[in-house]
Amino acid sequence: MPRSVSRPSRPIRQARRVAGSGLTLTLAFALAVTGCSGDEKKADKPGPPPPAPSQQSESEANAAPGAQSMRLSQGLRKPVTYDDKITVQVTGIRKVRNQNKGPGEMTGRTLTIFTLRFTNGSPRPLDLNQVRVVARYGAKGTQASPTSYANLNDFYGTVAPGRTRSASYAFDLPSSGYGKVVLGVKFSETHKVALFTGAIET
């Protein structure tokens, strides 16, 4: 499911416009991101709280040493803006061969990293403590497994009006699925899931 999962000690990446995906995929995606999917893993156990903002700068939270930038199609680049002027956008996609070793590491696997940005155009602080991200790929909409890489950090805390915040999420998403990728982002109960669909070009 999304990067949907509550994070362990080290920040692990979890999970509106799905052209041609069909109603079934859209509904399944929404259920997956909101945690109501029947196939959701029950490993979603609360972990320690994320580090305070002062402990890691935004550039450090999105750093992915050795990662290679990739181009994304218009569907993945197009921002989703809500009525209250909150905007969610995919600002970059990278891939990296994970050389890290240790518990939970997918050593030797090529990981796909999505960088997301929230822009708070509303007059109120934006709470990002409940962000869940799901990535699906291929014709069958296979769900990519969230994983960790380097010091990537999830969204947390609040964003003041007029400010932005970025975070990156790494998934075990094979390059064979780059032709059709759907990313879902859920951040509150009062906003619909932001859906991005398109292709990744290496």
Coordinates of C-alpha atoms in Angstrom, one line a residue:
M1 CA 0.0 0.0 0.0
P2 CA 1.0 3.6 0.3
R3 CA 3.7 4.8 1.7
S4 CA 0.7 4.4 3.7
V5 CA 2.4 2.9 6.5
S6 CA 3.4 4.5 9.8
R7 CA 7.2 4.9 9.8
P8 CA 9.7 2.9 11.8
S9 CA 12.7 4.4 13.6
R10 CA 14.3 5.4 10.4
P11 CA 12.1 7.3 8.0
I12 CA 10.8 4.8 5.5
R13 CA 8.8 5.9 2.4
Q14 CA 5.4 5.0 2.4
A15 CA 2.0 5.9 -0.4
R16 CA -7.5 13.2 -9.5
R17 CA -6.5 12.7 -12.7
V18 CA -6.4 9.1 -13.8
A19 CA -6.8 9.3 -17.6
G20 CA -7.8 6.0 -19.0
S21 CA -7.4 4.0 -15.8
G22 CA -11.1 3.4 -15.4
L23 CA -13.4 3.8 -12.4
T24 CA -12.3 0.5 -10.8
L25 CA -8.7 1.5 -10.6
T26 CA -9.6 4.9 -9.2
L27 CA -11.7 3.4 -6.5
A28 CA -9.2 0.8 -5.6
F29 CA -6.5 3.4 -5.4
A30 CA -8.5 5.6 -3.1
L31 CA -9.3 2.7 -0.8
A32 CA -5.6 1.8 -0.8
V33 CA -4.4 5.2 0.1
T34 CA -7.0 5.7 2.8
G35 CA -6.2 2.4 4.4
C36 CA -9.4 0.6 3.7
S37 CA -8.2 -1.8 1.1
G38 CA -8.8 -5.5 1.9
D39 CA -5.2 -6.4 0.8
E40 CA -3.6 -3.9 3.1
K41 CA -0.8 -5.4 5.1
K42 CA -1.4 -5.4 8.8
A43 CA 2.2 -4.4 9.5
D44 CA 1.0 -0.8 10.0
K45 CA 2.2 -0.4 13.6
P46 CA 3.0 2.9 15.1
G47 CA 6.7 3.7 15.2
P48 CA 8.6 6.4 16.9
P49 CA 7.7 10.0 15.9
P50 CA 9.7 11.5 13.1
P51 CA 12.6 13.8 13.9
A52 CA 11.9 17.4 14.7
P53 CA 12.3 19.8 11.7
S54 CA 15.5 21.3 13.3
Q55 CA 17.3 17.9 13.1
Q56 CA 17.2 17.7 9.4
S57 CA 17.1 20.3 6.7
E58 CA 14.8 19.9 3.7
S59 CA 17.7 19.4 1.4
E60 CA 19.0 16.6 3.6
A61 CA 15.6 15.1 3.8
N62 CA 15.4 14.8 0.0
A63 CA 19.1 13.9 -0.6
A64 CA 19.6 10.6 -2.5
P65 CA 23.3 10.1 -3.1
G66 CA 23.9 8.3 -6.5
A67 CA 20.4 8.8 -7.8
Q68 CA 19.8 9.5 -11.4
S69 CA 17.1 12.0 -12.4
M70 CA 14.4 10.9 -14.9
R71 CA 11.9 12.7 -17.0
L72 CA 8.2 12.4 -16.3
S73 CA 5.2 12.8 -18.5
Q74 CA 2.7 15.7 -18.3
G75 CA 0.3 13.6 -16.3
L76 CA 2.7 13.1 -13.5
R77 CA 3.9 16.7 -13.6
K78 CA 0.5 18.4 -13.5
P79 CA -0.2 19.8 -10.0
V80 CA -3.4 19.0 -8.1
T81 CA -4.9 22.2 -6.6
Y82 CA -7.9 22.1 -4.2
D83 CA -10.6 24.7 -3.6
D84 CA -8.8 26.0 -0.5
K85 CA -5.6 26.6 -2.6
I86 CA -3.6 23.8 -1.2
T87 CA -1.5 22.3 -4.1
V88 CA 0.2 18.9 -4.3
Q89 CA 2.8 18.3 -7.0
V90 CA 5.3 15.7 -8.2
T91 CA 8.5 17.7 -8.6
G92 CA 10.9 15.0 -9.5
I93 CA 11.6 11.3 -10.1
R94 CA 14.9 9.5 -9.6
K95 CA 16.2 6.0 -9.7
V96 CA 19.1 4.5 -7.7
R97 CA 20.6 1.1 -7.2
N98 CA 20.5 0.5 -3.5
Q99 CA 24.0 -0.5 -2.2
N100 CA 23.0 -0.2 1.5
K101 CA 23.1 -3.3 3.6
G102 CA 21.3 -4.0 6.8
P103 CA 17.8 -4.9 8.2
G104 CA 15.0 -3.9 5.8
E105 CA 17.4 -2.9 3.0
M106 CA 16.7 -4.1 -0.5
T107 CA 20.4 -4.4 -1.4
G108 CA 21.1 -4.5 -5.1
R109 CA 17.6 -3.5 -6.1
T110 CA 16.9 -0.4 -8.2
L111 CA 14.6 1.9 -6.3
T112 CA 12.3 4.7 -7.8
I113 CA 12.2 7.9 -5.7
F114 CA 9.3 10.4 -6.0
T115 CA 9.8 13.9 -4.7
L116 CA 6.5 15.6 -3.7
R117 CA 5.8 19.2 -2.8
F118 CA 2.9 20.7 -0.9
T119 CA 2.2 24.4 -1.3
N120 CA -0.1 25.9 1.3
G121 CA -2.2 28.6 -0.3
S122 CA -4.8 28.5 2.4
P123 CA -5.1 30.9 5.3
R124 CA -4.6 28.1 7.8
P125 CA -1.6 25.9 8.8
L126 CA -1.5 22.7 6.8
D127 CA -1.1 19.5 8.8
L128 CA 1.2 17.0 7.0
N129 CA 1.4 14.4 9.8
Q130 CA -1.1 12.1 8.1
V131 CA 0.3 12.0 4.5
R132 CA 0.1 8.6 2.9
V133 CA 1.6 7.8 -0.6
V134 CA 0.9 4.8 -2.8
A135 CA 2.6 4.0 -6.1
R136 CA 1.1 1.6 -8.7
Y137 CA 2.5 0.5 -12.0
G138 CA 1.8 -1.5 -15.2
A139 CA -1.4 -2.5 -16.9
K140 CA -2.7 -4.3 -13.8
G141 CA -1.9 -1.5 -11.4
T142 CA 0.5 -3.5 -9.3
Q143 CA 1.2 -1.8 -6.0
A144 CA 4.9 -0.9 -5.5
S145 CA 6.4 -1.7 -2.1
P146 CA 7.6 1.3 -0.1
T147 CA 11.2 1.1 1.1
S148 CA 14.0 3.2 2.5
Y149 CA 17.0 4.9 1.0
A150 CA 19.7 7.1 2.6
N151 CA 18.2 9.7 4.9
L152 CA 15.0 10.4 2.9
N153 CA 12.3 11.7 5.2
D154 CA 8.5 11.6 5.0
F155 CA 6.2 14.6 5.4
Y156 CA 5.5 15.6 9.0
G157 CA 4.7 18.7 11.0
T158 CA 2.7 21.7 9.7
V159 CA 3.3 24.2 6.8
A160 CA 2.4 27.8 7.4
P161 CA 0.2 29.7 5.0
G162 CA 2.1 30.8 1.9
R163 CA 4.9 28.3 2.5
T164 CA 6.0 25.0 0.8
R165 CA 7.3 21.7 2.0
S166 CA 9.0 18.8 0.0
A167 CA 9.6 15.2 0.9
S168 CA 10.8 12.1 -1.0
Y169 CA 9.5 8.5 -1.1
A170 CA 11.3 5.5 -2.4
F171 CA 9.6 2.5 -3.9
D172 CA 10.6 -0.9 -5.2
L173 CA 9.1 -0.1 -8.6
P174 CA 10.7 -2.0 -11.6
S175 CA 11.6 -0.1 -14.7
S176 CA 9.4 -2.5 -16.7
G177 CA 6.5 -0.7 -15.1
Y178 CA 7.6 2.8 -16.1
G179 CA 5.2 3.0 -19.1
K180 CA 2.2 3.4 -16.8
V181 CA 2.6 4.8 -13.3
V182 CA -0.1 6.1 -10.9
L183 CA 0.8 7.9 -7.7
G184 CA -1.8 8.6 -5.0
V185 CA -1.4 11.1 -2.2
K186 CA -3.8 11.3 0.8
F187 CA -3.2 14.0 3.5
S188 CA -6.5 14.7 5.2
E189 CA -10.0 13.4 5.6
T190 CA -11.5 16.6 4.1
H191 CA -9.5 16.4 0.8
K192 CA -9.8 13.8 -1.9
V193 CA -6.8 11.7 -2.9
A194 CA -4.6 13.5 -5.3
L195 CA -3.9 11.2 -8.2
F196 CA -1.1 11.5 -10.7
T197 CA -0.8 9.2 -13.7
G198 CA 1.7 9.0 -16.6
A199 CA 5.0 7.6 -17.7
I200 CA 8.6 7.8 -16.5
E201 CA 11.3 8.1 -19.1
T202 CA 14.8 6.9 -18.2

